[in-house]
Coordinates of C-alpha atoms and ligand atoms in Angstrom, one line a residue:
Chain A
X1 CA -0.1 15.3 27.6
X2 CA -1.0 16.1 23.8
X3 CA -2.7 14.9 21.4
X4 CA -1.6 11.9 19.8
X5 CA -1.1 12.9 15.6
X6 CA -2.6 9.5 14.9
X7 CA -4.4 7.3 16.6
X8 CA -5.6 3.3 15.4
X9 CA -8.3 2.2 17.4
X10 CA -9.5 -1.2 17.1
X11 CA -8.1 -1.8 13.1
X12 CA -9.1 -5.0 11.8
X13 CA -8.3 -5.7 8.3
X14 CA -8.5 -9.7 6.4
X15 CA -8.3 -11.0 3.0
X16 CA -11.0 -13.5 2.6
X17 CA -10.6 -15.9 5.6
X18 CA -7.0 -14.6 6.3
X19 CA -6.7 -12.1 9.2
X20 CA -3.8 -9.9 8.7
X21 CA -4.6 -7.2 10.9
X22 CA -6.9 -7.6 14.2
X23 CA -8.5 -5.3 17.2
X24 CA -4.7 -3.4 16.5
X25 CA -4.6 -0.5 18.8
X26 CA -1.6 2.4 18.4
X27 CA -0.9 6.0 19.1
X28 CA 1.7 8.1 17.5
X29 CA 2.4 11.6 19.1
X30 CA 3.3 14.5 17.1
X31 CA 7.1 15.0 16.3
X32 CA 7.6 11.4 17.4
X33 CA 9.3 8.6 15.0
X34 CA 7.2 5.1 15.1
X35 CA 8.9 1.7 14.0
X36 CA 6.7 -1.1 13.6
X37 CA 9.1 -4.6 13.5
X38 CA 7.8 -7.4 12.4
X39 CA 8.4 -10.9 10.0
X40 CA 7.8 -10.4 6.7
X41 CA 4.1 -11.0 5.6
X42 CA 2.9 -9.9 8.8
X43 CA 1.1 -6.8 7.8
X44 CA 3.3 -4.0 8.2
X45 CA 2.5 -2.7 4.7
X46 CA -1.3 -3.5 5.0
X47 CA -1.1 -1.5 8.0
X48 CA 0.2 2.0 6.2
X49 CA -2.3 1.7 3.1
X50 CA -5.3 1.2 5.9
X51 CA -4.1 4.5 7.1
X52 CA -3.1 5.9 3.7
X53 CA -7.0 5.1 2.1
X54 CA -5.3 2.6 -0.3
X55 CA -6.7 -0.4 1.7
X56 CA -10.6 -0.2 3.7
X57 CA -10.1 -1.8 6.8
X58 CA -13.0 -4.1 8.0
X59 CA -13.4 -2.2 10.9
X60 CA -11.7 0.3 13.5
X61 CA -10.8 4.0 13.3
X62 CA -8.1 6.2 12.6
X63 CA -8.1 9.9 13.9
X64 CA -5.3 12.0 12.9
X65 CA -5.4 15.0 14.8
X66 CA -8.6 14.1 16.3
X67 CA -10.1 13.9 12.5
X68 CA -11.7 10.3 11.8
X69 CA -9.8 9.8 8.6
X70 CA -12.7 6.9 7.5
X71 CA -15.2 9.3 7.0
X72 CA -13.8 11.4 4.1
X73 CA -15.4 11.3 0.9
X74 CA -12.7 10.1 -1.8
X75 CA -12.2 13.9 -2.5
X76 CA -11.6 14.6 0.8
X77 CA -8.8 12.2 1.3
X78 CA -6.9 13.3 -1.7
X79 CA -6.9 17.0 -0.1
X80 CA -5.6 15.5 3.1
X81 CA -2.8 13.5 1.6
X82 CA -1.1 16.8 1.3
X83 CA 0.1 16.4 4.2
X84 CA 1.2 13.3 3.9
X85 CA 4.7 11.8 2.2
X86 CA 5.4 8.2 1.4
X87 CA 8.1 6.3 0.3
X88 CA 7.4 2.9 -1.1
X89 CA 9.5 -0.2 -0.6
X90 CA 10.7 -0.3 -4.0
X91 CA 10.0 3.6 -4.5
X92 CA 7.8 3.3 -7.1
X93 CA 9.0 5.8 -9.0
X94 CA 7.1 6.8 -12.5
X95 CA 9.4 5.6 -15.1
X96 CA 7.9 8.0 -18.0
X97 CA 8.8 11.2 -16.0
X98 CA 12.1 12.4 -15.4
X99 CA 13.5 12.5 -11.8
X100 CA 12.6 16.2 -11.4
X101 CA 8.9 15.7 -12.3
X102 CA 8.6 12.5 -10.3
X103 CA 10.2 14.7 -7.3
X104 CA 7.8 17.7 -7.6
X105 CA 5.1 15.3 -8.7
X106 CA 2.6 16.4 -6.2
X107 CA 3.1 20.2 -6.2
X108 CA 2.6 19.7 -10.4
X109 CA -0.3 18.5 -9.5
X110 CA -1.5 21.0 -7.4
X111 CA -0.8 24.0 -9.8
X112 CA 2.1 25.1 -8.9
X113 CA 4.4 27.3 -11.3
X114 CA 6.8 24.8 -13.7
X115 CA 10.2 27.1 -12.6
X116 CA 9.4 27.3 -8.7
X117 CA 8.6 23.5 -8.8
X118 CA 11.6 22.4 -10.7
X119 CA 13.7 24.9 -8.2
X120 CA 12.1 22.9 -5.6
X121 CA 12.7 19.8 -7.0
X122 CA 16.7 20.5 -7.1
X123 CA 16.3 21.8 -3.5
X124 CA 14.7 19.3 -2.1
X125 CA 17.3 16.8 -4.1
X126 CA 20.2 18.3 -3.0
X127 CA 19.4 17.4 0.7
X128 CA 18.4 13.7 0.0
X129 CA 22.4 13.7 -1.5
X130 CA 21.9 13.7 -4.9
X131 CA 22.3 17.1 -7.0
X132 CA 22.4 17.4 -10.3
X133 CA 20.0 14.5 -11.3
X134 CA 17.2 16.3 -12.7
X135 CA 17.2 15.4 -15.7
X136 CA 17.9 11.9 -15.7
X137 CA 14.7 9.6 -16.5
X138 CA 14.5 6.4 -13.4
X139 CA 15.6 3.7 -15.2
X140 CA 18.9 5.1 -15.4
X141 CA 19.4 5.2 -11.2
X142 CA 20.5 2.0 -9.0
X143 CA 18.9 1.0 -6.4
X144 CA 19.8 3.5 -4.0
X145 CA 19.8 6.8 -5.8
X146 CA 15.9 5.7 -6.5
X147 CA 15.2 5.3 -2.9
X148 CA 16.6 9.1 -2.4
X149 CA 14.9 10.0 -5.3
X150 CA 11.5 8.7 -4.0
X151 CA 12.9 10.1 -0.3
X152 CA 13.0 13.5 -2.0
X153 CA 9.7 13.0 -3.5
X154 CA 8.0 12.1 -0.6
X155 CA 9.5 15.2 1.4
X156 CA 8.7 18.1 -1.7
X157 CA 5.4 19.0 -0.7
X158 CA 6.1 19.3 3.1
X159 CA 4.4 16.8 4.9
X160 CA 4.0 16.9 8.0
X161 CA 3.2 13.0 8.3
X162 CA 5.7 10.7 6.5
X163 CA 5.5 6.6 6.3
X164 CA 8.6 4.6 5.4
X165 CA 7.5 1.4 3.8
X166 CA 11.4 -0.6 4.3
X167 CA 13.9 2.3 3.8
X168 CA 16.8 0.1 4.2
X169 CA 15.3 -3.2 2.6
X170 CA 17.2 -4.2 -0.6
X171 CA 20.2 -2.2 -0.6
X172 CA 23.6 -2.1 0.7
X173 CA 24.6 -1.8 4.4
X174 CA 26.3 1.7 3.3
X175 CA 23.3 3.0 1.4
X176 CA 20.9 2.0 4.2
X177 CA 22.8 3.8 6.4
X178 CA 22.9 6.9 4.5
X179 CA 19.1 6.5 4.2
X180 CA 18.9 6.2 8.3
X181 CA 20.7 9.3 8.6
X182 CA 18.2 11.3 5.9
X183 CA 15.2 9.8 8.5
X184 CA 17.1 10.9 11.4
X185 CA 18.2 14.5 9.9
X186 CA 14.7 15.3 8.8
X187 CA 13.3 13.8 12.0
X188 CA 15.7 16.3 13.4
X189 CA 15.4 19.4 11.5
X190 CA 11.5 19.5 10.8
X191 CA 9.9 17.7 13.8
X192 CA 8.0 15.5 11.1
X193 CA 6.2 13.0 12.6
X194 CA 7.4 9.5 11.3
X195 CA 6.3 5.9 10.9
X196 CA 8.2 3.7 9.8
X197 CA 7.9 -0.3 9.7
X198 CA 11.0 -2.7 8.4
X199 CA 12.2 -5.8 9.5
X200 CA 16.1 -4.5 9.7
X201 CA 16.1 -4.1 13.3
X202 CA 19.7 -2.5 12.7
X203 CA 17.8 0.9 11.1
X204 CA 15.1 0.6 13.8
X205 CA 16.6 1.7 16.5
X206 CA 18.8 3.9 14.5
X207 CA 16.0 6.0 13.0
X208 CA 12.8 5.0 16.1
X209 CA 12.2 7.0 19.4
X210 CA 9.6 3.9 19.9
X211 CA 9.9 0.5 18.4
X212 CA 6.9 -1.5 18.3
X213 CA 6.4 -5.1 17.6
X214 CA 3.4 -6.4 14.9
X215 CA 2.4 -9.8 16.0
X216 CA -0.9 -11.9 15.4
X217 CA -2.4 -8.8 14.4
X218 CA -1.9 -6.7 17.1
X219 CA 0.6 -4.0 18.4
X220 CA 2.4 -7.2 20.6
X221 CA 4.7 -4.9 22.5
X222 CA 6.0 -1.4 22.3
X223 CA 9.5 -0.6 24.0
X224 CA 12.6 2.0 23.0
X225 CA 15.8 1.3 21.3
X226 CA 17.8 0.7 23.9
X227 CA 15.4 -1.8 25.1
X228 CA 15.7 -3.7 22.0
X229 CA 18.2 -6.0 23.4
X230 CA 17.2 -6.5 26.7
X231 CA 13.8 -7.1 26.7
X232 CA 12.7 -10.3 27.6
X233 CA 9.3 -10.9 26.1
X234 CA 9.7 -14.1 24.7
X235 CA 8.3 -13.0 21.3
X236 CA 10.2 -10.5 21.0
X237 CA 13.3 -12.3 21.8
X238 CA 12.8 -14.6 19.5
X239 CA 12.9 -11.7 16.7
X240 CA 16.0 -10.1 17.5
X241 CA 17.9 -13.1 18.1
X242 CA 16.2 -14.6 14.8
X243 CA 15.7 -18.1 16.0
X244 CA 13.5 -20.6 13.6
X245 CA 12.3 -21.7 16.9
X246 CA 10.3 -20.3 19.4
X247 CA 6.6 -18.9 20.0
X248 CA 6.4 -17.3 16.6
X249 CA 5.2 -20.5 14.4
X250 CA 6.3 -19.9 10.7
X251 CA 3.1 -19.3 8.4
X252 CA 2.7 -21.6 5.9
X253 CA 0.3 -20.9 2.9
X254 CA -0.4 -17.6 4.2
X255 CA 0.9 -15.9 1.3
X256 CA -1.3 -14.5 -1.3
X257 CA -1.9 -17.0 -3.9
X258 CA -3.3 -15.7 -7.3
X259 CA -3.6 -18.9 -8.8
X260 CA -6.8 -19.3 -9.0
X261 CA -7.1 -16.0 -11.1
X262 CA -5.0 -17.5 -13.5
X263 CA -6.9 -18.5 -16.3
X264 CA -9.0 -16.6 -18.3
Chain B
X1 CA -14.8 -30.8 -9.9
X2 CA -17.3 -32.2 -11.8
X3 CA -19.2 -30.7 -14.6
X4 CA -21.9 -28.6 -12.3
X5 CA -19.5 -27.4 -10.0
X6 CA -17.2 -26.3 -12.9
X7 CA -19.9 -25.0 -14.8
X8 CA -21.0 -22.9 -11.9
X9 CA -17.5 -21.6 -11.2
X10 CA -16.6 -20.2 -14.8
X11 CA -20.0 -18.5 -14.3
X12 CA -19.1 -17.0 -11.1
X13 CA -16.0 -15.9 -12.4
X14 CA -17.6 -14.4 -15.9
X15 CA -20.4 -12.5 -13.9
X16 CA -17.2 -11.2 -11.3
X17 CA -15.4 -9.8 -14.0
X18 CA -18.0 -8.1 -16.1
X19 CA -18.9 -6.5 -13.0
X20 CA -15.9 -5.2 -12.2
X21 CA -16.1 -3.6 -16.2
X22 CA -18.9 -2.0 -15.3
X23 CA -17.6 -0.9 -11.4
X24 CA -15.0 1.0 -13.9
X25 CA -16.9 2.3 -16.9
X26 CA -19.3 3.7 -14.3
X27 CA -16.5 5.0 -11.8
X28 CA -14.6 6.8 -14.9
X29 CA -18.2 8.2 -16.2
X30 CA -18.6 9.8 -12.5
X31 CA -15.3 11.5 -12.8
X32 CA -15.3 13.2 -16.4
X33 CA -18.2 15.6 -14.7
X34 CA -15.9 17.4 -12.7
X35 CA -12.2 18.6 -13.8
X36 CA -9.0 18.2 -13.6
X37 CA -9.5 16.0 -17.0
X38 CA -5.8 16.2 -18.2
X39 CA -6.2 17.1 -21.8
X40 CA -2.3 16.5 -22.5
X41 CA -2.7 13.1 -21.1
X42 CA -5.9 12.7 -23.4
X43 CA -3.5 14.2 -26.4
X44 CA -0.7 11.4 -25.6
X45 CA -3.2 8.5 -25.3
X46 CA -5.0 9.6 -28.7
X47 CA -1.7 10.0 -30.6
X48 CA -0.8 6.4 -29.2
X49 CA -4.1 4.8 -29.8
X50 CA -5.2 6.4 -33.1
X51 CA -1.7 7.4 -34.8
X52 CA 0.5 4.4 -34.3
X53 CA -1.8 2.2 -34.9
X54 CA -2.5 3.6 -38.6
X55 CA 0.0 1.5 -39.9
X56 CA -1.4 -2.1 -38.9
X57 CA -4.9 -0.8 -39.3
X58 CA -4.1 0.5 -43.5
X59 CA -2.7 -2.5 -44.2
X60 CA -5.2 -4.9 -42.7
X61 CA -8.2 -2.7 -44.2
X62 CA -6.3 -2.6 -48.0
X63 CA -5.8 -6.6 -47.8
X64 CA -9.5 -6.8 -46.6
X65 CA -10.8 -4.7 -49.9
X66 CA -8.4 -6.8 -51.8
X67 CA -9.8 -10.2 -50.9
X68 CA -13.2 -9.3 -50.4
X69 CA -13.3 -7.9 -54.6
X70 CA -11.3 -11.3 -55.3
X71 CA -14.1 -13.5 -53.8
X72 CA -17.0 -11.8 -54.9
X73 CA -15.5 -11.8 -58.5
X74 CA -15.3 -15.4 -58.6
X75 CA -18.7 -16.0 -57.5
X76 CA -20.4 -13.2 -58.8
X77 CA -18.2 -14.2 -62.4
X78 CA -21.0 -17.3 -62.4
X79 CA -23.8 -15.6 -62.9
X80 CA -21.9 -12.4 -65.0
X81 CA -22.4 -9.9 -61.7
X82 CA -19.1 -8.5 -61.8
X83 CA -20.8 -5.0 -61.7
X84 CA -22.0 -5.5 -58.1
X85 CA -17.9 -5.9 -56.6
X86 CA -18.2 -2.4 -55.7
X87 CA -21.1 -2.9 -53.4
X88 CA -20.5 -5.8 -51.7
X89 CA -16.7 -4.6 -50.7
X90 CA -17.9 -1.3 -49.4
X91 CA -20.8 -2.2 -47.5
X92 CA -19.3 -5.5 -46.1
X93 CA -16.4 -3.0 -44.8
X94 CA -18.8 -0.1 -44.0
X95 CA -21.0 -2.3 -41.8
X96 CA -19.2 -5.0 -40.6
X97 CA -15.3 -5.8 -41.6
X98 CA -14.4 -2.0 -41.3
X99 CA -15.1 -1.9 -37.7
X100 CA -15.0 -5.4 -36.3
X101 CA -11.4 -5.8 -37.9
X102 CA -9.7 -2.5 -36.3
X103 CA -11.1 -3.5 -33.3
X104 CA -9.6 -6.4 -33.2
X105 CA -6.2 -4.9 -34.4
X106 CA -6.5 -2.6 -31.6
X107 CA -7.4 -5.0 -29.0
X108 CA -4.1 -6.8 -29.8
X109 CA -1.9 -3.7 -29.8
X110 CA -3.8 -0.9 -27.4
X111 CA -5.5 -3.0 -25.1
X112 CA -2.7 -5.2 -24.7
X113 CA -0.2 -2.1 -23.6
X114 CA -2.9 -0.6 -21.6
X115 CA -3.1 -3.9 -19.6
X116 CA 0.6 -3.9 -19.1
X117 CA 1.4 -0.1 -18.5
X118 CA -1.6 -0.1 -15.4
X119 CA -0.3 -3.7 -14.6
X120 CA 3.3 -2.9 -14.7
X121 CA 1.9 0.3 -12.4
X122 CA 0.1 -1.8 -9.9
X123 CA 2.7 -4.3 -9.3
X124 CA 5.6 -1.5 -8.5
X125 CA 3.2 0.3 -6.2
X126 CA 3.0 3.5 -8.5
X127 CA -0.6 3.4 -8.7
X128 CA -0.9 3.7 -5.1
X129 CA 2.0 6.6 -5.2
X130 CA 0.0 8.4 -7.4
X131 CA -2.5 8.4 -4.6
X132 CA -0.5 9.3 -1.9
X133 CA 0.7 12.3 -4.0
X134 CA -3.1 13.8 -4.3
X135 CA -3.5 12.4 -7.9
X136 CA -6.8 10.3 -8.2
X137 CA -5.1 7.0 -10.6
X138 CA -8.9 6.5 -12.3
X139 CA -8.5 10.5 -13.2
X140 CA -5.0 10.2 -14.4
X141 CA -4.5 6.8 -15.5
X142 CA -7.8 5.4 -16.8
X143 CA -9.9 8.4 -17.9
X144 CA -7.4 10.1 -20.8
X145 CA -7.3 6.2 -22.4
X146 CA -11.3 5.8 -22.2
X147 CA -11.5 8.8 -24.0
X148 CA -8.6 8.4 -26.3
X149 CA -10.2 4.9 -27.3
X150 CA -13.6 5.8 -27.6
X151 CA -12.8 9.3 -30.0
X152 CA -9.7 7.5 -32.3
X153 CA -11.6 4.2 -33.0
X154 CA -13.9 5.7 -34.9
X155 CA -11.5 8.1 -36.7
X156 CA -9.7 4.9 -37.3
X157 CA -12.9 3.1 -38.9
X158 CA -13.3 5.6 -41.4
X159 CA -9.7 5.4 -43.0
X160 CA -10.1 1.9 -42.8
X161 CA -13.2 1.7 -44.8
X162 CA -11.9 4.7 -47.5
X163 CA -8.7 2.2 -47.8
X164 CA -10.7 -1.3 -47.8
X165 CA -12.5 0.1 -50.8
X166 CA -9.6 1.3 -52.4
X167 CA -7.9 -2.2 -52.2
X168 CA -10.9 -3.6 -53.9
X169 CA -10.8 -0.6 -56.9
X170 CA -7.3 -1.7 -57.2
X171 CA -8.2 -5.6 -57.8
X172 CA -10.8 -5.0 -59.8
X173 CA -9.8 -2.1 -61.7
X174 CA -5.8 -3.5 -61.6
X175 CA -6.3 -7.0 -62.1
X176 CA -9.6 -8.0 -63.4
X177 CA -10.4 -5.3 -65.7
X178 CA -13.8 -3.7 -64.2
X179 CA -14.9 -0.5 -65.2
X180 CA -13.5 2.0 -62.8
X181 CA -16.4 4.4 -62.6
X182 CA -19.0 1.1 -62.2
X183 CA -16.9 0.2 -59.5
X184 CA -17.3 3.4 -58.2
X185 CA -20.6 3.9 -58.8
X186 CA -21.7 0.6 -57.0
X187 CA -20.3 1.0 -54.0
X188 CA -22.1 4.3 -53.5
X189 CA -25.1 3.7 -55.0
X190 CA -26.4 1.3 -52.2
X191 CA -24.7 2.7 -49.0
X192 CA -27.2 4.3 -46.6
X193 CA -26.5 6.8 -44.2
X194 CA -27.6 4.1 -41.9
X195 CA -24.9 1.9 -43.0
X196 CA -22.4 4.7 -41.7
X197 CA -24.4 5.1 -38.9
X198 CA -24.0 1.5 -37.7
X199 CA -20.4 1.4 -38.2
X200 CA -19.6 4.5 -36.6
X201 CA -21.6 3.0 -33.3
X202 CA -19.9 0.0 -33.1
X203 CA -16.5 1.2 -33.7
X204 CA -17.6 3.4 -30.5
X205 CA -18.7 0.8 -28.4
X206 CA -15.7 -1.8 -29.3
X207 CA -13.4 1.7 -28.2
X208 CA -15.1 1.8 -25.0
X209 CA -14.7 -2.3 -24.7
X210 CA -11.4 -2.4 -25.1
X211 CA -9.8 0.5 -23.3
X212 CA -12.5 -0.5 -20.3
X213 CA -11.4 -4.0 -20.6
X214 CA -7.7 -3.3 -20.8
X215 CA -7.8 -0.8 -18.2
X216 CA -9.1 -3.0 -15.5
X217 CA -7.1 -6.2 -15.8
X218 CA -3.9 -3.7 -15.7
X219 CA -5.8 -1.8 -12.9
X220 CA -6.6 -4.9 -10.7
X221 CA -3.5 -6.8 -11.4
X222 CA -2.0 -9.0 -8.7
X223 CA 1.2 -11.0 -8.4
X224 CA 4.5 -9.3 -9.9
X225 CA 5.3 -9.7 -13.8
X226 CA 3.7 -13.0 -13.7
X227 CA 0.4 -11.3 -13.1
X228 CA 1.2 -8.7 -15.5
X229 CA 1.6 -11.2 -17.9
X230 CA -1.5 -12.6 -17.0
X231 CA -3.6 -9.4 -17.1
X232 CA -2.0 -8.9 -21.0
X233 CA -3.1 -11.7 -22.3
X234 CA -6.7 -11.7 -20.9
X235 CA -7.2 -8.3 -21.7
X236 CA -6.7 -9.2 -25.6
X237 CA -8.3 -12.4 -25.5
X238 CA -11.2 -11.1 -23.1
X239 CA -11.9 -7.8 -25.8
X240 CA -11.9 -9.7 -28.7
X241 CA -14.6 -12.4 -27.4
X242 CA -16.8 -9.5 -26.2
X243 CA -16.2 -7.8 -29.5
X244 CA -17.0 -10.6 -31.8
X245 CA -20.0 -11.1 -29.6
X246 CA -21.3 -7.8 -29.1
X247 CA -20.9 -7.3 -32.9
X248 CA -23.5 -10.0 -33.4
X249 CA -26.1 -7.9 -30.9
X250 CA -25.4 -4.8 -32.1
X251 CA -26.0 -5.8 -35.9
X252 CA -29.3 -7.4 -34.4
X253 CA -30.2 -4.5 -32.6
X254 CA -30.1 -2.5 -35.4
X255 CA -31.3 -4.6 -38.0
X256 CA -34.1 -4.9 -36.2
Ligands
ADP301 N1 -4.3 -6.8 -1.8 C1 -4.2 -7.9 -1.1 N2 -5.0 -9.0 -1.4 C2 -4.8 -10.1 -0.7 N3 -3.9 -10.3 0.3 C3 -3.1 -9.3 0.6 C4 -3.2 -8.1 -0.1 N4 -2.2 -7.2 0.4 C5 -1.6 -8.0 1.3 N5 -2.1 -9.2 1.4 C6 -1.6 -10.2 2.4 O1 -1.5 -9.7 3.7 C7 -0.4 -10.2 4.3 C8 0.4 -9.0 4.9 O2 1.1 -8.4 3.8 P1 2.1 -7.2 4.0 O3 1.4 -6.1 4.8 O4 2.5 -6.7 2.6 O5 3.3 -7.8 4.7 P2 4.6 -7.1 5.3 O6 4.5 -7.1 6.8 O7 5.7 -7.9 4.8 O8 4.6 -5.7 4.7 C9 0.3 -11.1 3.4 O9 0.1 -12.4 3.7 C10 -0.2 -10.7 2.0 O10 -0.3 -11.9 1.2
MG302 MG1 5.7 -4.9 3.2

């Protein structure tokens, strides 16, 4: 058996006196594509920026490739997020640059030569479906062509890890499933290893070799697509058939409140 | 809450937030020793800060002159001072007007857009894609507008005091028929180089203030446009206190 590419041992993470992550234990093997389901406000995103550096967990590890990612120096992490792509929920793209510098954003950074990075940039474009956009600045894309323009621009630089922060969330069925099939194709074609975490159980087990199940904290269960509707844990029942009742209480008030910032 | 509890929370809250100036000022300070320090991005930010705001800052600065030589005529007219108009406009705007006014004009219009740019950047995640793309956000995002702020307020000082004396030539020149060269004469005649000196450092220091002060509520903004919206206005109404009240320090501090 390998290695796993990342590990989570133990990750606890809270805000104040609300526990969002706890004791959460998962493994991801190289090459392999992750889902992690879960209700919204459960800490599926809080999970990705512990492992990105954009959130400090309270405690736990994470080792990717054996490397205990929490002991990098600020420096150190930026090196290592070149091997790391990420697209964000609402892609975040950066609305000064035009698409084609967004896209090659991070080899920019690194140095590399304006022609080969714009060549790149088209490359890399042309694959996510969407040639010939170069120019344009972000506020002039829908929905969807920003998602394969941030799918583009989190694929540029070759990673070797990507995260999916809700692929599918917020656009059309059609789109969403054009965006499955990009996951799966590059999946596919460059053995990337994937995690991805969404509540559109539809595009989990379309784009997840494993599907695993965020609940109270913890990794609650871990099973494969074709399990997804015939597993009987009663939790996870309760998520696919998307019953109001059931173990899963509803969380009242555990949304962030920034109220109490709001005066000056 | 009653009065101690309430007085004890805006405390808190006072002492939370001028750490978390400082937490940034200092974090910003580490960076500039080492590269990359993104001179283009410096370039941008200093034609933003220092260039378009010329226009508001002329105008207030000539209107400033203008006044100032109106009020001092009418009082100085009672005991047949008129000479003296020269002096007072150029070393109230030298020392004090000059700096504390463009600062305030660019709290309203630099700090405000730097609290909503970051802002408008944390709330759609693209401070944390920066990140993920190996771009530090401090480096690229809050280091070229420290610097921008801190070189261009100065810069913007000076034309401010040439112009504020120039509105008051034109009054009392113009209007009220002063000699031109004791009008002249006057308001170099008394100006120190310390009186430069005083206004250059605070237009520095209200620079710093306001692009540090802007730069953090944008940086740590929560809670979609509302909390941009919230970040903006504190950012204004947070530099101008601090620069009204630091002016007082300062002008003790180096009166003294
Ligand atoms: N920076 C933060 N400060 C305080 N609370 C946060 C922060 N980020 C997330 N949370 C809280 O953590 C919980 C999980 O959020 P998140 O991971 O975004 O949920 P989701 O599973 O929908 O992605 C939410 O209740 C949210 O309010
Ligand atoms: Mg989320």
């Amino acid at each position: 058996m390998s290695r796993p590419r990342i590990s989570i041992r133990n990750l606890s993470k809270r805000f104040g006196d609300h526990v969002v992550l706890q004791d959460l234990n998962l493994d991801i093997m190289p090459g392999e594509s992750m889902v992690v389901i879960g209700q919204s406000g459960i800490g599926k995103s809080v999970l990705i920026k512990c492992i990105l550096g954009l959130l400090k967990p309270d405690a736990g590890e994470i080792f990717v490739d054996g490397e205990d990612w929490l002991k990098f120096s600020e420096d150190e992490q930026l090196v290592h997020m070149h091997r790391i792509g990420m697209l964000f929920q609402g892609s975040a793209l950066f609305d000064s640059l035009p698409v084609w510098k967004n896209v090659a954003f991070a080899l920019l950074q690194r140095g590399a030569d304006e022609r080969e990075a714009r060549a790149r940039a088209g490359e890399v474009l042309a694959w996510v479906g969407m040639p010939g956009v170069e120019e344009k600045m972000p506020v002039e894309l829908s929905g969807g062509m920003m998602k394969r323009v941030g799918f583009a621009r989190a694929i540029c630089h070759k990673p070797d890890i990507i995260f999916f922060d809700e692929p599918t969330t917020g656009i059309d069925p059609i789109m969403a499933d054009v965006i499955n099939r990009l996951i799966r194709r590059l999946h596919r074609e460059f053995k990337t290893t994937l995690l991805s975490i969404t509540h559109d159980l539809t595009s989990a087990a379309k784009i997840g070799d494993t599907i695993a199940m965020l609940y109270q904290g913890r990794i609650h269960r871990q099973i494969t697509p074709e399990q997804l509707h015939s597993d009987q844990d009663p939790v996870l029942r309760q998520f696919v058939e998307g019953h109001a009742e059931g173990p899963i209480q509803l969380q009242e008030g555990g949304e962030m409140s920034s109220k109490e910032d709001a005066q000056i | 809450m009653n009065l101690l509890q309430r007085i004890g929370y805006y405390t808190e809250r006072m002492l939370l937030r001028t750490g978390q100036y400082a937490a940034m000022f200092g974090k910003v300070v580490r960076r500039m020793a080492s590269p990359p320090w993104y001179p283009r991005l410096i370039l941008q930010q200093a034609e933003e800060v220092g260039v378009q705001s010329l226009p508001v800052v002329l105008l207030t600065a000539l209107f400033t002159g203008m006044v100032l030589a109106l009020q001092s005529y009418i009082v100085f007219h009672r005991f047949a001072a008129e000479s003296m108009i020269g002096a007072v406009v150029s070393l109230s705007m030298v020392r004090e007007l000059g700096p504390v006014l463009v600062a305030l004009m660019v709290a309203g219009r630099v700090g405000s857009s730097f609290a909503a740019e970051l802002g408008t950047m944390r709330v759609s995640e693209q401070i944390d894609a920066l990140w993920t793309l190996s771009t530090d956000p401090l480096r690229y995002l809050v280091m070229p507008r420290l610097i921008a702020a801190t070189l261009m307020l100065p810069l913007l000082v000076i034309v401010a005091d040439f112009l504020g004396v120039m509105g008051g030539y034109a009054i009392s020149v113009g209007m009220l028929d002063q000699n031109p060269a004791v009008y002249i004469e006057k308001s170099t005649q008394f100006m120190e180089l310390d009186d430069m000196y005083s206004g250059i450092i605070k237009a520095v220091f209200f620079g710093l203030l306001i692009s540090v002060i802007g730069c953090t509520e944008g940086f740590h903004c929560r809670g979609g446009a509302e909390g941009v919206g919230r970040a903006t206005t504190s950012a204004v109404v947070i530099a101008c206190m601090s620069i009204l009240v630091s002016d007082y320090f300062l002008t003790a501090w180096m009166f003294g």
